[in-house]
Amino acid sequence: MSKRNIVLFGPPGAGKGTQSAFLVKRYGLVHLSTGDLLRAEIQAETPLGLQAQEVMSSGELVPDEVVVGMIKNRIDASPEAQGFIFDGFPRTLAQAEALDNMLQKIGKPISVMLSLEVEEQELVKRLLNRGATSGRTDDRSEEVVRKRIAEYRAKTEPLKSYYEGQGKLRKIDGVGTIEDITRRLTKAIDG
Ligand code: ADP
């Protein structure tokens, strides 16, 4: 099977984490989630984690150098990977360009950007619901949730044009059952 590098894209609450788990199993990919990596740093109380915690709890983006550095370490640590699934990264144009540079050096460019499309009202509902049932403090306040969505619209959503320009954007309806959405994603990957 050919090597695949997938950017799983979409606003906070679109279901990237949930769907990543299925795609990792099906395609044997290495899952790289900057949100998970940052939360692990916070958990371990590293200097990076302490710095990131404040930014994350306000709903803003952590600095590009921080997340780019984390991703680079992970790519370097997995030379045997069949491919990667990037979840929550890139989130800015600078991150997308840095990622393209890194992958170009190892000859494994992004194959596709799968963009989960979900409208704002549904996102807020899902995130606040997750906040009520999970330990994620950034999901508990409607103000922080709305800030994260606003950050997405301003800084992250423009990346769709970046990948569209490379002919790699595939829009996927992100509303439906988990299985429906997995089916749509695998169709877009296989097709
Ligand atoms: P969600 O997509 O539900 O917001 P994530 O776990 O992907 O959840 O991200 C949580 C927070 O971590 C973000 O609000 C942001 O502060 C920070 N973060 C994660 N990935 C990045 C990134 N690539 N660039 C900047 N900040 C990031």
Short mmCIF file of N, CA and C in Angstrom, two decimals, residues 28 32 35-36 84 102 106 109 125 154 163 172 188:
data_model
loop_
_atom_site.label_atom_id
_atom_site.label_comp_id
_atom_site.label_asym_id
_atom_site.label_seq_id
_atom_site.Cartn_x
_atom_site.Cartn_y
_atom_site.Cartn_z
N GLY A 28 -3.23 1.96 9.33
CA GLY A 28 -1.93 1.77 9.98
C GLY A 28 -1.09 3.04 10.03
N LEU A 32 -0.81 12.01 14.98
CA LEU A 32 -0.13 13.14 15.61
C LEU A 32 -1.13 14.25 15.88
N GLY A 35 -2.99 18.89 20.02
CA GLY A 35 -3.76 19.08 21.26
C GLY A 35 -3.39 18.02 22.29
N ASP A 36 -3.33 16.74 21.85
CA ASP A 36 -2.96 15.65 22.77
C ASP A 36 -1.52 15.82 23.26
N PHE A 84 1.28 9.43 8.26
CA PHE A 84 0.83 10.13 9.46
C PHE A 84 -0.57 10.66 9.26
N MET A 102 9.06 20.16 6.03
CA MET A 102 9.55 18.95 6.73
C MET A 102 9.29 17.71 5.89
N ILE A 106 11.74 14.62 3.60
CA ILE A 106 11.75 13.16 3.71
C ILE A 106 10.98 12.51 2.55
N PRO A 109 5.10 13.83 0.93
CA PRO A 109 4.19 14.99 1.02
C PRO A 109 2.79 14.61 1.52
N LYS A 125 -22.68 23.11 20.83
CA LYS A 125 -23.45 22.10 21.57
C LYS A 125 -22.55 20.90 21.91
N ALA A 154 -10.63 32.71 11.86
CA ALA A 154 -9.69 33.76 11.46
C ALA A 154 -8.37 33.20 10.95
N TYR A 163 -4.60 24.30 0.75
CA TYR A 163 -4.58 22.92 0.27
C TYR A 163 -5.39 22.77 -1.02
N ILE A 172 -15.86 17.10 3.72
CA ILE A 172 -16.66 15.96 4.18
C ILE A 172 -17.74 16.49 5.14
N ALA A 188 -13.32 8.95 0.67
CA ALA A 188 -12.49 10.04 0.12
C ALA A 188 -11.02 9.63 0.06
#
